[in-house]
Tab-separated table of C-alpha atoms in Angstrom:
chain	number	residue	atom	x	y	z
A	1	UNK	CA	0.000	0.000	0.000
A	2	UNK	CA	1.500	3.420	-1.127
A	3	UNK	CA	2.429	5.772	1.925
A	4	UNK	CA	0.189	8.941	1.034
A	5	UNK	CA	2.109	10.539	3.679
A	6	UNK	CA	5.422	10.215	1.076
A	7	UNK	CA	3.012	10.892	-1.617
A	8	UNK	CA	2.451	13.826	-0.271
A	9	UNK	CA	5.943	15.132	0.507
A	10	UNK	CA	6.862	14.116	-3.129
A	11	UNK	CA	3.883	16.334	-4.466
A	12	UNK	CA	5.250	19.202	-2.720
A	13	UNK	CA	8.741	19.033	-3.144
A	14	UNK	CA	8.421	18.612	-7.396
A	15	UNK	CA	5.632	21.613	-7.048
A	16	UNK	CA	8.345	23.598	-4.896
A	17	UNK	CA	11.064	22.337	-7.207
A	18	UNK	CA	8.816	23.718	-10.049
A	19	UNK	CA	8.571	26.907	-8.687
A	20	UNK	CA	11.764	27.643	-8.528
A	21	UNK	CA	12.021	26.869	-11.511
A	22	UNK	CA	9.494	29.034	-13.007
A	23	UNK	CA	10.608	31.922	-10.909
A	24	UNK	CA	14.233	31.472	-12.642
A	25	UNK	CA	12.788	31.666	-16.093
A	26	UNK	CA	10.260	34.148	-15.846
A	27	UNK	CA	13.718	36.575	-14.372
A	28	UNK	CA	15.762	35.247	-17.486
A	29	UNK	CA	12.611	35.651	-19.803
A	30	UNK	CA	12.441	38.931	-18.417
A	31	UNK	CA	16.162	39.834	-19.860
A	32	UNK	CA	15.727	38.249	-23.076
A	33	UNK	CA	12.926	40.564	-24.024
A	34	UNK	CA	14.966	43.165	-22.976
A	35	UNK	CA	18.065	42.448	-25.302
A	36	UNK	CA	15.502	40.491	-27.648
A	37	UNK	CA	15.690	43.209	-30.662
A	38	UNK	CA	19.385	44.532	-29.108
A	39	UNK	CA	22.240	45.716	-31.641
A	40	UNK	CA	25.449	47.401	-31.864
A	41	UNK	CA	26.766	49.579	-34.839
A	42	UNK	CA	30.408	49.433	-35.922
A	43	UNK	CA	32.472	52.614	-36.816
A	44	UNK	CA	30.325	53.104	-40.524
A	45	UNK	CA	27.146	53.107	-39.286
A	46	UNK	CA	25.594	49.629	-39.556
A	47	UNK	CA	23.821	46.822	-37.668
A	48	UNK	CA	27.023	44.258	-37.458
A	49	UNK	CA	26.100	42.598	-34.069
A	50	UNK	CA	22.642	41.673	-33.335
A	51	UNK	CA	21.800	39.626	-29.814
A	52	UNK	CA	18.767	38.162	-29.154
A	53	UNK	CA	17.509	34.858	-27.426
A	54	UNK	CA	14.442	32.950	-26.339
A	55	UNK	CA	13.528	30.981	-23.356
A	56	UNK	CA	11.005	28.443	-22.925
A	57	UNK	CA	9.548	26.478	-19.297
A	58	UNK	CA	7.088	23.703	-19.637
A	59	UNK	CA	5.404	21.599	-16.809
A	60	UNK	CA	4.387	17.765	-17.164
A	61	UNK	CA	2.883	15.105	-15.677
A	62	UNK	CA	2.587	11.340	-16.494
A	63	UNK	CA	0.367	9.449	-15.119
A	64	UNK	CA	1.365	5.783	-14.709
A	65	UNK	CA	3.144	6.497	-18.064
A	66	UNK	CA	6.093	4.142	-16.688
A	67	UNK	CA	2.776	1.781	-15.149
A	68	UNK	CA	4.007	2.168	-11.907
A	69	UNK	CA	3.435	6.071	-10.787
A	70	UNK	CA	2.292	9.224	-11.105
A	71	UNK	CA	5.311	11.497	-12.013
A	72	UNK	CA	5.266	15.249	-12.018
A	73	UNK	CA	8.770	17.374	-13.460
A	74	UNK	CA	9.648	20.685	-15.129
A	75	UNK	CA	11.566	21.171	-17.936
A	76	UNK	CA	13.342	24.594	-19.163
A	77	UNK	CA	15.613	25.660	-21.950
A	78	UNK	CA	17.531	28.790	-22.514
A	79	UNK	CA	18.850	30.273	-25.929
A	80	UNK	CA	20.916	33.312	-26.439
A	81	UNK	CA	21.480	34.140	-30.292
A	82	UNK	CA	24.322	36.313	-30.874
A	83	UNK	CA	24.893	37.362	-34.799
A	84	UNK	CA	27.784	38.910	-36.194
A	85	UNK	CA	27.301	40.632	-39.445
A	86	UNK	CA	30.612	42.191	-40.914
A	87	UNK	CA	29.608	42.549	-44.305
A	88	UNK	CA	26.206	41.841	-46.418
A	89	UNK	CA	27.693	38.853	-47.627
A	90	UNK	CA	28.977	37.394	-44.269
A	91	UNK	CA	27.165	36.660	-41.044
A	92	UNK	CA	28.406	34.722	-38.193
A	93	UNK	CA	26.048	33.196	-35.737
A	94	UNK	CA	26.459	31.547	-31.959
A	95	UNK	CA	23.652	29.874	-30.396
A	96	UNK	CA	24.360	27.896	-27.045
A	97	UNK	CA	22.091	26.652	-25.293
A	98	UNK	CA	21.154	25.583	-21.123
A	99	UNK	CA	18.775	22.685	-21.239
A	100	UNK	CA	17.615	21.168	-17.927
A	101	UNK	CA	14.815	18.999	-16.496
A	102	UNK	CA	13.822	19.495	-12.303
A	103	UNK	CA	12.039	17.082	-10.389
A	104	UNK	CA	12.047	13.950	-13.139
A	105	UNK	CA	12.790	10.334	-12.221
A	106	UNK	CA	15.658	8.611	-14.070
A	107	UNK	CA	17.739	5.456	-13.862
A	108	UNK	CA	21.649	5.950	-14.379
A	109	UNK	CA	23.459	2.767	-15.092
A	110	UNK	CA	26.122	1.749	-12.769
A	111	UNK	CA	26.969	-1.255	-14.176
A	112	UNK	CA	26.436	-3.764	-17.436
A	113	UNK	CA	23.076	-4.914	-15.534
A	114	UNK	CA	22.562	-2.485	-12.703
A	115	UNK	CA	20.797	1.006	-12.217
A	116	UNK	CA	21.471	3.976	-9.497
A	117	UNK	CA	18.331	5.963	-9.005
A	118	UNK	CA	18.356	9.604	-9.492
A	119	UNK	CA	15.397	12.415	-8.333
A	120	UNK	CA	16.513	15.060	-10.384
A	121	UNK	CA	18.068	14.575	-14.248
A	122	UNK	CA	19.435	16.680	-16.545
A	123	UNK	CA	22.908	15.260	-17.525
A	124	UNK	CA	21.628	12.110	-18.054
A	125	UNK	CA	19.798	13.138	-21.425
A	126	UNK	CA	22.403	15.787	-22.129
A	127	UNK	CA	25.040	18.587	-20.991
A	128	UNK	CA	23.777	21.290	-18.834
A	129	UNK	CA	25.333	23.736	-21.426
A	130	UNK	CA	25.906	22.835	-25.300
A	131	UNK	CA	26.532	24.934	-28.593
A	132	UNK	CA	23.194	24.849	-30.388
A	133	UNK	CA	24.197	26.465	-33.686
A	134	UNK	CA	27.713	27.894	-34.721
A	135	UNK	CA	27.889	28.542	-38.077
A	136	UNK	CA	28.696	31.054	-40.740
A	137	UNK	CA	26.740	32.143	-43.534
A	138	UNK	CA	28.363	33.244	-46.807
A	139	UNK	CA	26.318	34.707	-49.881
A	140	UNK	CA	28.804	35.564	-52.812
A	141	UNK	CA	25.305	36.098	-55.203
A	142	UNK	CA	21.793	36.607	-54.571
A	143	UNK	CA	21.010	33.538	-56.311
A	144	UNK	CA	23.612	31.426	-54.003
A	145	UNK	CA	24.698	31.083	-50.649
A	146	UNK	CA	26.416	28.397	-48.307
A	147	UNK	CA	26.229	27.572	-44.516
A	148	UNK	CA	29.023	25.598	-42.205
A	149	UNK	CA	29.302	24.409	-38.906
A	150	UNK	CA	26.333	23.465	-36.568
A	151	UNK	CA	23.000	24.420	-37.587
A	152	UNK	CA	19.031	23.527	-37.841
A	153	UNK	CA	17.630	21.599	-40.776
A	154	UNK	CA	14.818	21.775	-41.091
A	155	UNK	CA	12.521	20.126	-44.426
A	156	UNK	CA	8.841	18.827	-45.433
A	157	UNK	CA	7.479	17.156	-42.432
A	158	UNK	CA	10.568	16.889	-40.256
A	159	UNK	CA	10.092	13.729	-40.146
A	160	UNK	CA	13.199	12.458	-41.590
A	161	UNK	CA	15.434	15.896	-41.143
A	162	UNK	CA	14.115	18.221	-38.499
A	163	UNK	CA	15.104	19.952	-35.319
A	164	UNK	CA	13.222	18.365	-32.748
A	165	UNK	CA	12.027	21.083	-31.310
A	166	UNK	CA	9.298	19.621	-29.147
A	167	UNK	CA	11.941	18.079	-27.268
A	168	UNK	CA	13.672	19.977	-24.561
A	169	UNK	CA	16.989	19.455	-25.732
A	170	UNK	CA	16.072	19.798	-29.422
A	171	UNK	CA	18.635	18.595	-32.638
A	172	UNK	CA	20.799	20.453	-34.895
A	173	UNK	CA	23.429	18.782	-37.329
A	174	UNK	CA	27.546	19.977	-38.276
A	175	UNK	CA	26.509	20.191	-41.418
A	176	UNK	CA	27.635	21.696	-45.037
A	177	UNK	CA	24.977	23.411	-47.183
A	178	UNK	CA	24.556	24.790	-50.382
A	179	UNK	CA	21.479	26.991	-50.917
A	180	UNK	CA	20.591	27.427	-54.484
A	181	UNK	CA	17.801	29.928	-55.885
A	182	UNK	CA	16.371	30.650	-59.122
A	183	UNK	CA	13.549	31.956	-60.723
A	184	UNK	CA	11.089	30.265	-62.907
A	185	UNK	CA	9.398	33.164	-64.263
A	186	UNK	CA	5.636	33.119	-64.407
A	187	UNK	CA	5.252	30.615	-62.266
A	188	UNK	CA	7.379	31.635	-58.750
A	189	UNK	CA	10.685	30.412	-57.632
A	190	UNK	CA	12.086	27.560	-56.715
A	191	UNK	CA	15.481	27.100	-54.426
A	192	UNK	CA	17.618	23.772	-54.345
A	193	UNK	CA	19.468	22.691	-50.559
A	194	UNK	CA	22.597	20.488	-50.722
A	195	UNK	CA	23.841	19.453	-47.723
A	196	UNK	CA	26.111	16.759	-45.938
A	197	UNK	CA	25.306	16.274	-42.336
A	198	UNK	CA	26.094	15.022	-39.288
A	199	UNK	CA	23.761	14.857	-36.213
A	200	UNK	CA	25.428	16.744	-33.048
A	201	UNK	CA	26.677	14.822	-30.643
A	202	UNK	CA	25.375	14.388	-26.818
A	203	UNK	CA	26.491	11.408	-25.576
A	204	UNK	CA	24.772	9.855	-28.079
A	205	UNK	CA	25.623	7.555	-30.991
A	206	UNK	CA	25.821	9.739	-34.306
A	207	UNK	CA	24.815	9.142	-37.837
A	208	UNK	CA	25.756	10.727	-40.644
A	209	UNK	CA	22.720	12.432	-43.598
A	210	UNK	CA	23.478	13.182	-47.100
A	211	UNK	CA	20.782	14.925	-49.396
């Protein structure tokens, strides 16, 4: 027979935990709109470093999802965005990223066949702190430009080659890409993506995406 008494101190501790929680990302949400639509000219003039950011909390609870218990946790996620912009045919853009989940259940293995119980996760799905996207953008023509380093793909359904972004941690790829566009007249445009790719590593096993 479950102890409500426990019950109950587990109830408030993840609600208290989630609190906190909240408190700390409405404060950082709070700075982000501030700098959200920042920038700072160089000497001629121009826009050549932009900073912005977003930041996003989200509360969950599964109920017997695991058939066993009712588990309450809080997840939030933190991304500055700084872009450097030297030229109009050069950008250069930094995105890490502070990913964490409060209050959620997880089983850390110890051993080939044992497991070490932990209340509160975060490293165990990922780093605390990662690079999200570092990459730089060059476009010698209008028609043409290319991208390098660690970025979002994004394309159709992402289902096959998408970011994730319902998960907490999310996905981006070290990729190479080659933007094409042209114009068809009449009847619109049309734009062509080559790209070799590589999913970013987290502790994870990678695999490698050509298209």
């Amino acid at each position: 027979m479950v102890n409500q008494y426990q019950l109950g101190k587990s109830f408030f501790m993840n609600t208290k935990n989630i609190l906190k929680a909240a408190k700390l990302i409405f404060n950082c949400s709070l700075v982000g709109l501030m700098f959200s639509n920042a920038s700072f000219a160089d000497e001629g003039g121009a826009s050549a470093w932009t900073l912005k950011g977003t930041a996003r909390f989200r509360g969950e609870v599964s109920d017997k999802t695991d058939l066993v218990s009712n588990r309450s946790f809080a997840l939030f996620r933190i991304r500055p965005n700084v872009t450097y912009t030297p030229a109009d045919y050069m950008a250069f853009v930094l995105e890490p990223q502070f990913a964490k989940t409060a209050g959620d259940t997880v089983f850390n293995g110890t051993g080939l066949a044992t497991n070490a119980l932990q209340e509160t996760s975060g490293t165990t799905y990922d780093p605390n702190l990662l690079v999200h996207q570092a990459y730089a953008e060059l476009r010698p023509a209008s028609w043409f430009k290319t991208l390098v380093g660690r970025q979002v793909l994004s394309y159709g359904d992402e289902l096959i080659v998408g970011p994730l972004d319902w998960n907490n941690v999310s996905r981006s790829f070290d990729a190479l890409r080659l933007k094409f566009n042209y114009s068809l007249g009449e009847y619109g445009s049309a734009w062509t993506d080559l790209f070799a790719s590589k999913t970013q590593d987290n502790d994870n096993t990678s695999t490698t995406t050509i298209g």
